Every structure is written in C-alpha cells, then in structure tokens.
PDB file of C-alpha atoms in Angstrom:
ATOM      1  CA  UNK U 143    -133.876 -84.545  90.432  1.00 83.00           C
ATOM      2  CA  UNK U 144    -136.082 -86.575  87.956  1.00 94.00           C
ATOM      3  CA  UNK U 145    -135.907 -84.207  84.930  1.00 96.00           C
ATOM      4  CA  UNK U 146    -131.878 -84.884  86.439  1.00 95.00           C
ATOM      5  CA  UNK U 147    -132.378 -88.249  85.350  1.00 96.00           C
ATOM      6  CA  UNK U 148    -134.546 -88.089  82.556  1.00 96.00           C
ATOM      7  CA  UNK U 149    -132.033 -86.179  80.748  1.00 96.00           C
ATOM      8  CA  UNK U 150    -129.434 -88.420  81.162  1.00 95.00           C
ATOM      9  CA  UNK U 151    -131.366 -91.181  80.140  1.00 93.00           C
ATOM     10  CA  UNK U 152    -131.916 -89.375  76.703  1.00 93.00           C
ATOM     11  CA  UNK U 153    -128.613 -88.669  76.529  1.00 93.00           C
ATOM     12  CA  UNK U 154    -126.990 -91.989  77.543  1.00 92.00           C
ATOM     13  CA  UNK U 155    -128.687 -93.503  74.433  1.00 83.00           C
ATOM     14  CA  UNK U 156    -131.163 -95.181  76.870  1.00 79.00           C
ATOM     15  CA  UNK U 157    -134.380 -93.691  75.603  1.00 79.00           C
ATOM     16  CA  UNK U 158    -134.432 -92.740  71.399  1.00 83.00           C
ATOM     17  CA  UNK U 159    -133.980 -89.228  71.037  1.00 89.00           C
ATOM     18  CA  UNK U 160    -135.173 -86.197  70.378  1.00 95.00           C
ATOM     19  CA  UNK U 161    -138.752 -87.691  72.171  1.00 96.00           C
ATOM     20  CA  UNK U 162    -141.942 -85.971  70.278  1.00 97.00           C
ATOM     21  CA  UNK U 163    -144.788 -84.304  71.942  1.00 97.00           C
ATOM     22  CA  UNK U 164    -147.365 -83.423  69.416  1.00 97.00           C
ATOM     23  CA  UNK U 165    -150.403 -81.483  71.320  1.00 97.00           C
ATOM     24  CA  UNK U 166    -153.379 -80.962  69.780  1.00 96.00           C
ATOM     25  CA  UNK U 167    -157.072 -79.579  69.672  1.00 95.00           C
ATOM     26  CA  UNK U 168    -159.551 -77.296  69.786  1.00 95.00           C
ATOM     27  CA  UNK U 169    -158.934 -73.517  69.785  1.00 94.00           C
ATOM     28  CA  UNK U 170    -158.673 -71.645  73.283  1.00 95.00           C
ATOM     29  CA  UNK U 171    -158.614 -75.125  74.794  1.00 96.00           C
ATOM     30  CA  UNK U 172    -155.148 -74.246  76.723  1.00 95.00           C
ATOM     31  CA  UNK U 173    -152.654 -76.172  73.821  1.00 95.00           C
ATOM     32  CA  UNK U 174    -149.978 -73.112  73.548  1.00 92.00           C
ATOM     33  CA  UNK U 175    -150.690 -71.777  77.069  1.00 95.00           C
ATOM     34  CA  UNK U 176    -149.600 -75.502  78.186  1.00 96.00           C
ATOM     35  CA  UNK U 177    -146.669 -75.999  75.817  1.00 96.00           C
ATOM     36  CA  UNK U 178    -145.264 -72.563  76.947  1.00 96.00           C
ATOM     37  CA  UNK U 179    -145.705 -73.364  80.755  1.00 97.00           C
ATOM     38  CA  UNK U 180    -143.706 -77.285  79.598  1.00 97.00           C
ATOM     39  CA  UNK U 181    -141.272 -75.703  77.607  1.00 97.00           C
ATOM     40  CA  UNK U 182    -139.914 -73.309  79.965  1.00 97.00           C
ATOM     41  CA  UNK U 183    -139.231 -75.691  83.175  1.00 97.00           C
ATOM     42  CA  UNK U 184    -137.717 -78.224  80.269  1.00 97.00           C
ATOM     43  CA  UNK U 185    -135.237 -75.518  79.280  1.00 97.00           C
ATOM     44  CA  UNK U 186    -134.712 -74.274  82.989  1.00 97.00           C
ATOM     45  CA  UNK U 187    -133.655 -78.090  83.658  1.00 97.00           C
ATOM     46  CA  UNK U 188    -131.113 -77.998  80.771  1.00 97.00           C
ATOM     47  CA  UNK U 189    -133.413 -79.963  78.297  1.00 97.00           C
ATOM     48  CA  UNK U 190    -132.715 -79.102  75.003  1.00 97.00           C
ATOM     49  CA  UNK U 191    -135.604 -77.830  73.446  1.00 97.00           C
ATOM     50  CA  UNK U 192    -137.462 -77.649  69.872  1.00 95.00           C
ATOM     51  CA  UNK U 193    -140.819 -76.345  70.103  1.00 93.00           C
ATOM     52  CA  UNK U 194    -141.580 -74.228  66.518  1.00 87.00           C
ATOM     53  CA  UNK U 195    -144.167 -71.971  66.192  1.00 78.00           C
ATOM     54  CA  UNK U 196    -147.670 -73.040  65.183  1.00 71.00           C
ATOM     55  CA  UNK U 197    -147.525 -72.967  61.166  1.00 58.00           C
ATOM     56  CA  UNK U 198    -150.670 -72.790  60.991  1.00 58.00           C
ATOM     57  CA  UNK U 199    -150.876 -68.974  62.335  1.00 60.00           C
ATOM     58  CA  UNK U 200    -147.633 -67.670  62.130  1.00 59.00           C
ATOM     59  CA  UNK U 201    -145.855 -68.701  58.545  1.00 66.00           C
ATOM     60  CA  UNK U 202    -147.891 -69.038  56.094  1.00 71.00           C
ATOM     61  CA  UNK U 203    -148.089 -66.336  52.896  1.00 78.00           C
ATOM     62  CA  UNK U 204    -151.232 -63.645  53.951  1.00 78.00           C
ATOM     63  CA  UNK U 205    -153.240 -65.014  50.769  1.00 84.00           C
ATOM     64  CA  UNK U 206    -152.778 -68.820  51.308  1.00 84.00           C
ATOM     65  CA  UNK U 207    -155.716 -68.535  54.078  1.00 80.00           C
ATOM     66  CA  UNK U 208    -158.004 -67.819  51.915  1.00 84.00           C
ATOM     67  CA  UNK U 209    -157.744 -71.576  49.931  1.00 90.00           C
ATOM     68  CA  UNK U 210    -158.446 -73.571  52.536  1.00 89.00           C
ATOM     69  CA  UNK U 211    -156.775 -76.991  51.092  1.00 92.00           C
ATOM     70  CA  UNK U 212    -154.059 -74.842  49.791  1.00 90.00           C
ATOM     71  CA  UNK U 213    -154.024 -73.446  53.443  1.00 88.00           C
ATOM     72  CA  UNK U 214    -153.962 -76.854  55.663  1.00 89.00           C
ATOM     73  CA  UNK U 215    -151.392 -78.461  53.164  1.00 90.00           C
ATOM     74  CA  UNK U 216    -149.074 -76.063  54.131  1.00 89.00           C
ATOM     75  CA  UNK U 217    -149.750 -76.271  57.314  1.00 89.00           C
ATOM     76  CA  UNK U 218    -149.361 -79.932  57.420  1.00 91.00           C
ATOM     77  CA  UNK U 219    -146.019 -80.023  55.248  1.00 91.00           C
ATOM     78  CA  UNK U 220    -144.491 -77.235  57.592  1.00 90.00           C
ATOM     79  CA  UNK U 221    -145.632 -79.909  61.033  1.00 91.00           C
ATOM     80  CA  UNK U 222    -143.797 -82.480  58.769  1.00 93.00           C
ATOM     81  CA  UNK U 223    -140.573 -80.562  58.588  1.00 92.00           C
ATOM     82  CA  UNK U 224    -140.513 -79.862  61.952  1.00 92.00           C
ATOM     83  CA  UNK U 225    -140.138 -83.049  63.041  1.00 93.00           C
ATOM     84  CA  UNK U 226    -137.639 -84.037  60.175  1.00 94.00           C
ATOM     85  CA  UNK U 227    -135.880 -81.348  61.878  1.00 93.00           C
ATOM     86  CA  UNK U 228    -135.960 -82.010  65.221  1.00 93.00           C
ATOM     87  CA  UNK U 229    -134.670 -85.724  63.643  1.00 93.00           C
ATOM     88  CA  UNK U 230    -132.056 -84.820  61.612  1.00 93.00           C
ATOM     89  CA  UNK U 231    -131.065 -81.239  63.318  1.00 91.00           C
ATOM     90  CA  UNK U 232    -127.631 -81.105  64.161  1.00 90.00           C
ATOM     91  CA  UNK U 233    -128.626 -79.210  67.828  1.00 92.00           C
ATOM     92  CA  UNK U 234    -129.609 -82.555  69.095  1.00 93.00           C
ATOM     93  CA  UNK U 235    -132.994 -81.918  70.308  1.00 95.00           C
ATOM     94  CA  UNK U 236    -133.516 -84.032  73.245  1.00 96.00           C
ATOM     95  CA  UNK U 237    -137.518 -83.301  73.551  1.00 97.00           C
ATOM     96  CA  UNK U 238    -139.514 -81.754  70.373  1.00 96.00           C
ATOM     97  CA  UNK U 239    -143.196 -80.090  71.002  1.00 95.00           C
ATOM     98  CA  UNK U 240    -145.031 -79.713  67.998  1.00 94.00           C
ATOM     99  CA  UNK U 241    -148.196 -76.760  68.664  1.00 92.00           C
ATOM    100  CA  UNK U 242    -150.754 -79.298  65.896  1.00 87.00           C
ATOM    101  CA  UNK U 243    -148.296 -81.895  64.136  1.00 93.00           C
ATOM    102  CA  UNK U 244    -149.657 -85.015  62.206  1.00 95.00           C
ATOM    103  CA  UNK U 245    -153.135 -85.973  64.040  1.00 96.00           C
ATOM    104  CA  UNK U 246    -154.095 -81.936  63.704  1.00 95.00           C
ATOM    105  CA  UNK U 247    -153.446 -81.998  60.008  1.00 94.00           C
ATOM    106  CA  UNK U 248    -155.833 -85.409  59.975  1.00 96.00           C
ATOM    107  CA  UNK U 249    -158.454 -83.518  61.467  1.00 96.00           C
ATOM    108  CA  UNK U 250    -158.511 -80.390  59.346  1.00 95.00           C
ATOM    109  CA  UNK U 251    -158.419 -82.232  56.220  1.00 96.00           C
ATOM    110  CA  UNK U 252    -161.297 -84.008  57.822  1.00 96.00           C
ATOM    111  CA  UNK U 253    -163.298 -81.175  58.102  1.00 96.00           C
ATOM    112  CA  UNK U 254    -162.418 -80.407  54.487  1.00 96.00           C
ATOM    113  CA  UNK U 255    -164.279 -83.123  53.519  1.00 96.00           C
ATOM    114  CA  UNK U 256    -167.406 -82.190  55.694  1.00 94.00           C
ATOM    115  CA  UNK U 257    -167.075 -78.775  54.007  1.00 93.00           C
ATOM    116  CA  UNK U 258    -167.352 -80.399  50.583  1.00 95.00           C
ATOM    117  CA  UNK U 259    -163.983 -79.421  49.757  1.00 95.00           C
ATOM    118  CA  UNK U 260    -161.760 -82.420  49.539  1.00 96.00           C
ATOM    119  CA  UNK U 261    -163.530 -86.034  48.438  1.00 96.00           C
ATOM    120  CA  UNK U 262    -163.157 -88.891  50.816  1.00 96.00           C
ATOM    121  CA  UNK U 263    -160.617 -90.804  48.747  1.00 97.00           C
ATOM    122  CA  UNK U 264    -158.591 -87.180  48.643  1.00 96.00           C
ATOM    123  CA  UNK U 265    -158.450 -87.518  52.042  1.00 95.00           C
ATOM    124  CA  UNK U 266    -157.570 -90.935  52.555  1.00 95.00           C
ATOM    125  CA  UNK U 267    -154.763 -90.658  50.088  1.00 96.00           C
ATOM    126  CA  UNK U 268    -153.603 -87.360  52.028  1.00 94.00           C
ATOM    127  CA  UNK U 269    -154.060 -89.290  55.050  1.00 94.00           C
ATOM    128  CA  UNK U 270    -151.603 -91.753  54.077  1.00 94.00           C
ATOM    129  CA  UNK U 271    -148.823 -90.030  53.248  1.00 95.00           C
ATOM    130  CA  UNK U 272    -148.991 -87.734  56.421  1.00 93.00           C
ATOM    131  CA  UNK U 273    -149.580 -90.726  58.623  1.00 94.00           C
ATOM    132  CA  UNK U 274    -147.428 -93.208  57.330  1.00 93.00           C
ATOM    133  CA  UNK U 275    -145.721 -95.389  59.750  1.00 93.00           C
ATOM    134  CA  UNK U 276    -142.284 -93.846  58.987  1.00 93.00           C
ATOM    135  CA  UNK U 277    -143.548 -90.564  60.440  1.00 93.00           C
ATOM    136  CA  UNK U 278    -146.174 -91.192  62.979  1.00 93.00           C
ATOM    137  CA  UNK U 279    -143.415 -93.919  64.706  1.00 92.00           C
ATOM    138  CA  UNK U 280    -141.298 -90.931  65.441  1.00 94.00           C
ATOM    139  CA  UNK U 281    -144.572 -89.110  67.545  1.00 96.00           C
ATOM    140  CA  UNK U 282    -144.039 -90.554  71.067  1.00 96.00           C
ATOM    141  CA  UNK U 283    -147.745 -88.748  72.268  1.00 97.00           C
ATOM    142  CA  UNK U 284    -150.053 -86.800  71.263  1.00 98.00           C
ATOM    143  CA  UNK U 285    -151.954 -84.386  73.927  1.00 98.00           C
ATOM    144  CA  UNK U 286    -155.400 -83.960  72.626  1.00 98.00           C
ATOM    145  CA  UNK U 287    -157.256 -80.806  74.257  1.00 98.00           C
ATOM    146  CA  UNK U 288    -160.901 -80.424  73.704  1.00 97.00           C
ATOM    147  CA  UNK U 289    -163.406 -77.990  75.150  1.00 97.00           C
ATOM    148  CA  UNK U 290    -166.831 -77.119  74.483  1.00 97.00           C
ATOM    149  CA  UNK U 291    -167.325 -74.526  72.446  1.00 97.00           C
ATOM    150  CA  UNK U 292    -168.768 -72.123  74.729  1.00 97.00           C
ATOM    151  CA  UNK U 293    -165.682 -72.281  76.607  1.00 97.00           C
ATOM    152  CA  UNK U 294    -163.510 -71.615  73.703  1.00 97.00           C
ATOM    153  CA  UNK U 295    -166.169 -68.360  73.075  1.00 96.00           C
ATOM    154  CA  UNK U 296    -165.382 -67.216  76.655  1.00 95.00           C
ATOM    155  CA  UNK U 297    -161.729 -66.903  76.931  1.00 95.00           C
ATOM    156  CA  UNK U 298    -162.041 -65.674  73.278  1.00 94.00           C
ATOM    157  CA  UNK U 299    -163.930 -62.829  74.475  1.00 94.00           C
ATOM    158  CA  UNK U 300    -161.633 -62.230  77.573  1.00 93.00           C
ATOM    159  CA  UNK U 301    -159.017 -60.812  75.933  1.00 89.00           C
ATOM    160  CA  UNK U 302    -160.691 -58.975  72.993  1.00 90.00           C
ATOM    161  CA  UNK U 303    -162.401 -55.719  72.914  1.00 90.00           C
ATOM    162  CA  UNK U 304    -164.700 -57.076  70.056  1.00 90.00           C
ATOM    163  CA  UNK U 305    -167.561 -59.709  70.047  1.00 89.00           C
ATOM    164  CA  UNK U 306    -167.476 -60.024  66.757  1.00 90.00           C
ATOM    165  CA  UNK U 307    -167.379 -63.868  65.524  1.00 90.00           C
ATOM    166  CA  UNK U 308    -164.450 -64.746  63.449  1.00 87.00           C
ATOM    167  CA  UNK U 309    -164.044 -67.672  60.458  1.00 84.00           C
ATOM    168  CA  UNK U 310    -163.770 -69.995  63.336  1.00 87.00           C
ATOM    169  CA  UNK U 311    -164.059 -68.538  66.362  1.00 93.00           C
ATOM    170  CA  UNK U 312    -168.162 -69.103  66.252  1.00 95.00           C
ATOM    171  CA  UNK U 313    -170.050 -71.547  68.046  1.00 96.00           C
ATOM    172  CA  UNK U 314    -170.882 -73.602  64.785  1.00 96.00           C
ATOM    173  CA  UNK U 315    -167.713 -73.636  63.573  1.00 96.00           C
ATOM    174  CA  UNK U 316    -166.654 -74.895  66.688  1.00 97.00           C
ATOM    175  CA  UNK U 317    -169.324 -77.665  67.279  1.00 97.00           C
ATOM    176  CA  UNK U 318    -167.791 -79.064  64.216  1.00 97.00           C
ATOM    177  CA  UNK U 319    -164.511 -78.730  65.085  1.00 97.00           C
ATOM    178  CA  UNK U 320    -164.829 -80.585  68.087  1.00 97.00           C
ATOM    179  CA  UNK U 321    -167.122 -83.089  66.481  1.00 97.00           C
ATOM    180  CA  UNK U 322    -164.341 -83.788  63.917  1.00 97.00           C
ATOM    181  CA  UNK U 323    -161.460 -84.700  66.911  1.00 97.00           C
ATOM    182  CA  UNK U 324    -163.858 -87.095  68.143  1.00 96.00           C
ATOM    183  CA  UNK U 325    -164.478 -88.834  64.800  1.00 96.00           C
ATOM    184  CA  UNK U 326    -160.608 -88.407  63.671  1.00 96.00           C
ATOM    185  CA  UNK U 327    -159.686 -89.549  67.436  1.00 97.00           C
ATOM    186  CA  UNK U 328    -161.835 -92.813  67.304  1.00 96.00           C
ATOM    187  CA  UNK U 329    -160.266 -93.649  63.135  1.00 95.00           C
ATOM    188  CA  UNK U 330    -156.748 -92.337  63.877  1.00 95.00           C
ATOM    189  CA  UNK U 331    -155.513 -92.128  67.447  1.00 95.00           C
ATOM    190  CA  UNK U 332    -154.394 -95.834  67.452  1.00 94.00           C
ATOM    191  CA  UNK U 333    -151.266 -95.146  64.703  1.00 93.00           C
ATOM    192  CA  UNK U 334    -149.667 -93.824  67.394  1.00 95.00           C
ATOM    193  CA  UNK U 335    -147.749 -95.193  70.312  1.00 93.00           C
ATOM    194  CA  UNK U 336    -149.721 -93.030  73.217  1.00 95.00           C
ATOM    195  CA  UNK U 337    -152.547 -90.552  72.792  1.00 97.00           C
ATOM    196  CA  UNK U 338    -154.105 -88.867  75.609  1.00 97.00           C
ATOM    197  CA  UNK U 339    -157.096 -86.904  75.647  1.00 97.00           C
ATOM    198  CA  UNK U 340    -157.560 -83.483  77.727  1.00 97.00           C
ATOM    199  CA  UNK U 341    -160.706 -81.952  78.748  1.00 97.00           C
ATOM    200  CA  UNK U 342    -160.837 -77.902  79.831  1.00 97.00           C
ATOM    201  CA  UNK U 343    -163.882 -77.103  79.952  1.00 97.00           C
ATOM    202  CA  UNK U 344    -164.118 -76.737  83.638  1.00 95.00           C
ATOM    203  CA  UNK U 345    -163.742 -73.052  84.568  1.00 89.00           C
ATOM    204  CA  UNK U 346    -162.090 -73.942  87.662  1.00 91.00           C
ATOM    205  CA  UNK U 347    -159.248 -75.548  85.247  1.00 91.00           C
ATOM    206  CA  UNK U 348    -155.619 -75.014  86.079  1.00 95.00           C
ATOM    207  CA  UNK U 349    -153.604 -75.056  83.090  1.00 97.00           C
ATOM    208  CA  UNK U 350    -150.732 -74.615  85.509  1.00 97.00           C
ATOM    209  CA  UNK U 351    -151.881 -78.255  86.793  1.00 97.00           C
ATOM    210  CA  UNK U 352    -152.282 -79.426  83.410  1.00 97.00           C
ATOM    211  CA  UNK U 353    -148.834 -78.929  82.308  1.00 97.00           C
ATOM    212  CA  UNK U 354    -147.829 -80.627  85.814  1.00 97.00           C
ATOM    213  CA  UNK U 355    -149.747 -83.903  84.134  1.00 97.00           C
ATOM    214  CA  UNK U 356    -148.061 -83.967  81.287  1.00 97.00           C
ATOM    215  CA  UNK U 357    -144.385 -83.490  82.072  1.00 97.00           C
ATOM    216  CA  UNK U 358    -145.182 -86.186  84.773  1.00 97.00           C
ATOM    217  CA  UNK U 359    -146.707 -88.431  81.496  1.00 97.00           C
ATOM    218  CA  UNK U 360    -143.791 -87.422  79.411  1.00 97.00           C
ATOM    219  CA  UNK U 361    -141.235 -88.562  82.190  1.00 97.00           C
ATOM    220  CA  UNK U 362    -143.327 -91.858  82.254  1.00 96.00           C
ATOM    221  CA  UNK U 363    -143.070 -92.920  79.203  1.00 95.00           C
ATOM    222  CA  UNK U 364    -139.382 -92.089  78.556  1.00 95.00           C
ATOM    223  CA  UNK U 365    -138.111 -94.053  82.089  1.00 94.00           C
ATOM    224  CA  UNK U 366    -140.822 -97.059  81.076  1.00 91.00           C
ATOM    225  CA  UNK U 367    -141.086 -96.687  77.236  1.00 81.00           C
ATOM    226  CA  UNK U 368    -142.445-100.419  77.101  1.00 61.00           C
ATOM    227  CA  UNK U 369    -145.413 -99.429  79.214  1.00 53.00           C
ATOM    228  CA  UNK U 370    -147.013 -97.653  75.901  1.00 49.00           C
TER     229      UNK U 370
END
C-alpha cells in the first residue's frame, strides 16, 4: 500500500522524477546483492525501474583495465550517462539505482592519487567536473557500504575454489580502499542532498534486512523530501 502511494506521488508530479539511488562501497560489502533484492520488489510494485549494470566490471574494452586512469574515467563517464539517461530517457524512469555513480568515481580517483598516479590538482579538477552541482543535485542518496576487509576476504573465498589474491581482492588493497571512503566521505559526502553510511561487517548481517532499510529510507525521503 505505501510503494501504492509512493508511486503515485512520483507520478502525480508531486515528488521530481526519476528519484536517484547511487550505492556505493567497498567490494563484497553487499552493494549489488542489495540493489538486486530493491530492484525486484520495486518492479513487482509496478515501479519503473533503471538500474544499469556496474560499468566498472561489465563494459569496459578487456585492455582498458590495465591503465588504471584510463580505466576509472571510463568508468566514471559511463555512471555519468546513466543518469543523463535515466533524466532524459523517454521510458520515464520513476526510480534510477546506480551500482557506484558519482561519489564511487571520487573515491577511485582518490586512490589514484595515493597510488602516485594522478596529482592532487588532477584530481581536484576531475573532481569538479564529475561533482558539479548540475549533476550531483540530480543524486537524491547515496548508500555507502563499508566492511572490513577481512570480511570482504571471507565471502570472497566462499564462492571461489581459489585463494589466490586478486589486484584488489587482498587485504592491503582493501585497507586502502576503505581508508579512501572514509577520507572521500568526510571531503565529499556533503554535495549531496542525503548520504547514508552502511556497515556489514557483522557476520550475523542480513542483507535481506538491509534492503528492508533502505526502501523504507527511499520512501522517506520521497513522501518528506524537505526532511533532507
């Protein structure tokens, strides 16, 4: 009955449409497991829904990984036209979830500049084009998920037959990764309008419940948009 009436409100003209979820964070923190288990009651309740795959991992040319600047600019120009898309789409998106948008681009070019790879003022001039206020005014909130990085180890190993570490998925590359969302979070997460951080490190974690939380924030904040 409230998704009844969230709908309508988007669709009366009441609440600016498409809304934008952009979640983001560390890997095997539970981002695409929860933006699956949103995504399919917000279709079953006749939301129409954008929610394009990760560009990170799924559309980028083979040999663009291996330059990483080359690499996250992509990545961060393809979470850019997704949301010009979900704007100016002609399917009327009522409710757009971007798997890493804006903030996730921040961070990675962050860590570029950790890694010696891009220079501070490279970053700050990347920084703000991607989070100018014309874009980052159409994010309504950004889930942040975080987890230690012996979590994300575990539930890497729980569905691989290997142990062996990958370019990322090792404890130091990790640490730094997390490290970097909490400097990013504490420069960036005030440019936009809500930004709520998610901790899963707890093994007894429900993702299930987790999504629960978040359609219930979502619903929030489109009935009481002045609340943000």
């Amino acid at each position: 009955v409230r998704a009844e009436g969230v709908l309508s409100l988007l669709r009366s003209g009441e609440a600016k449409r498409p809304y934008f979820v952009e979640v983001a964070g560390c890997p095997k923190s539970g981002k695409s497991t929860c933006i699956d288990i949103v995504t399919h009651f917000l279709k079953r309740t006749d939301f129409k829904v954008l929610a394009p795959v990760e560009g990170a991992s799924k559309r980028t040319p083979h040999t663009l990984k291996y330059d990483l600047v080359a690499f996250n600019t992509w990545s961060a120009c393809y979470a850019l036209q997704e949301i010009l898309t979900g704007i100016y789409s002609q399917d009327d998106y009522d409710i757009v979830f971007l798997d890493r948008g804006l903030f996730d681009a921040a961070n990675w070019m962050n860590l570029l500049v950790s890694d010696g790879k891009l220079s501070s003022e490279e970053r700050r001039v990347i920084e703000d084009f991607l989070l100018m206020q014309k874009w980052c005014e159409r994010i309504n909130v950004v889930f942040l998920f975080q987890c230690t990085p012996e979590t994300s180890m575990k539930r890497e190993y729980a569905s691989k037959l290997t142990r062996r570490k990958g370019s990322a998925m090792n404890l130091d590359t990790l640490e730094k990764i997390l490290g970097s969302y909490k400097d990013v979070s504490i420069r960036l997460s005030e440019r936009f309008r809500k930004f709520v951080e998610i901790d899963t490190t707890d093994e007894k974690v429900r993702f299930l419940n987790i999504a629960y939380k978040m359609i219930h924030d979502v619903f929030d904040d489109i009935e009481n948009p002045s609340n943000t």
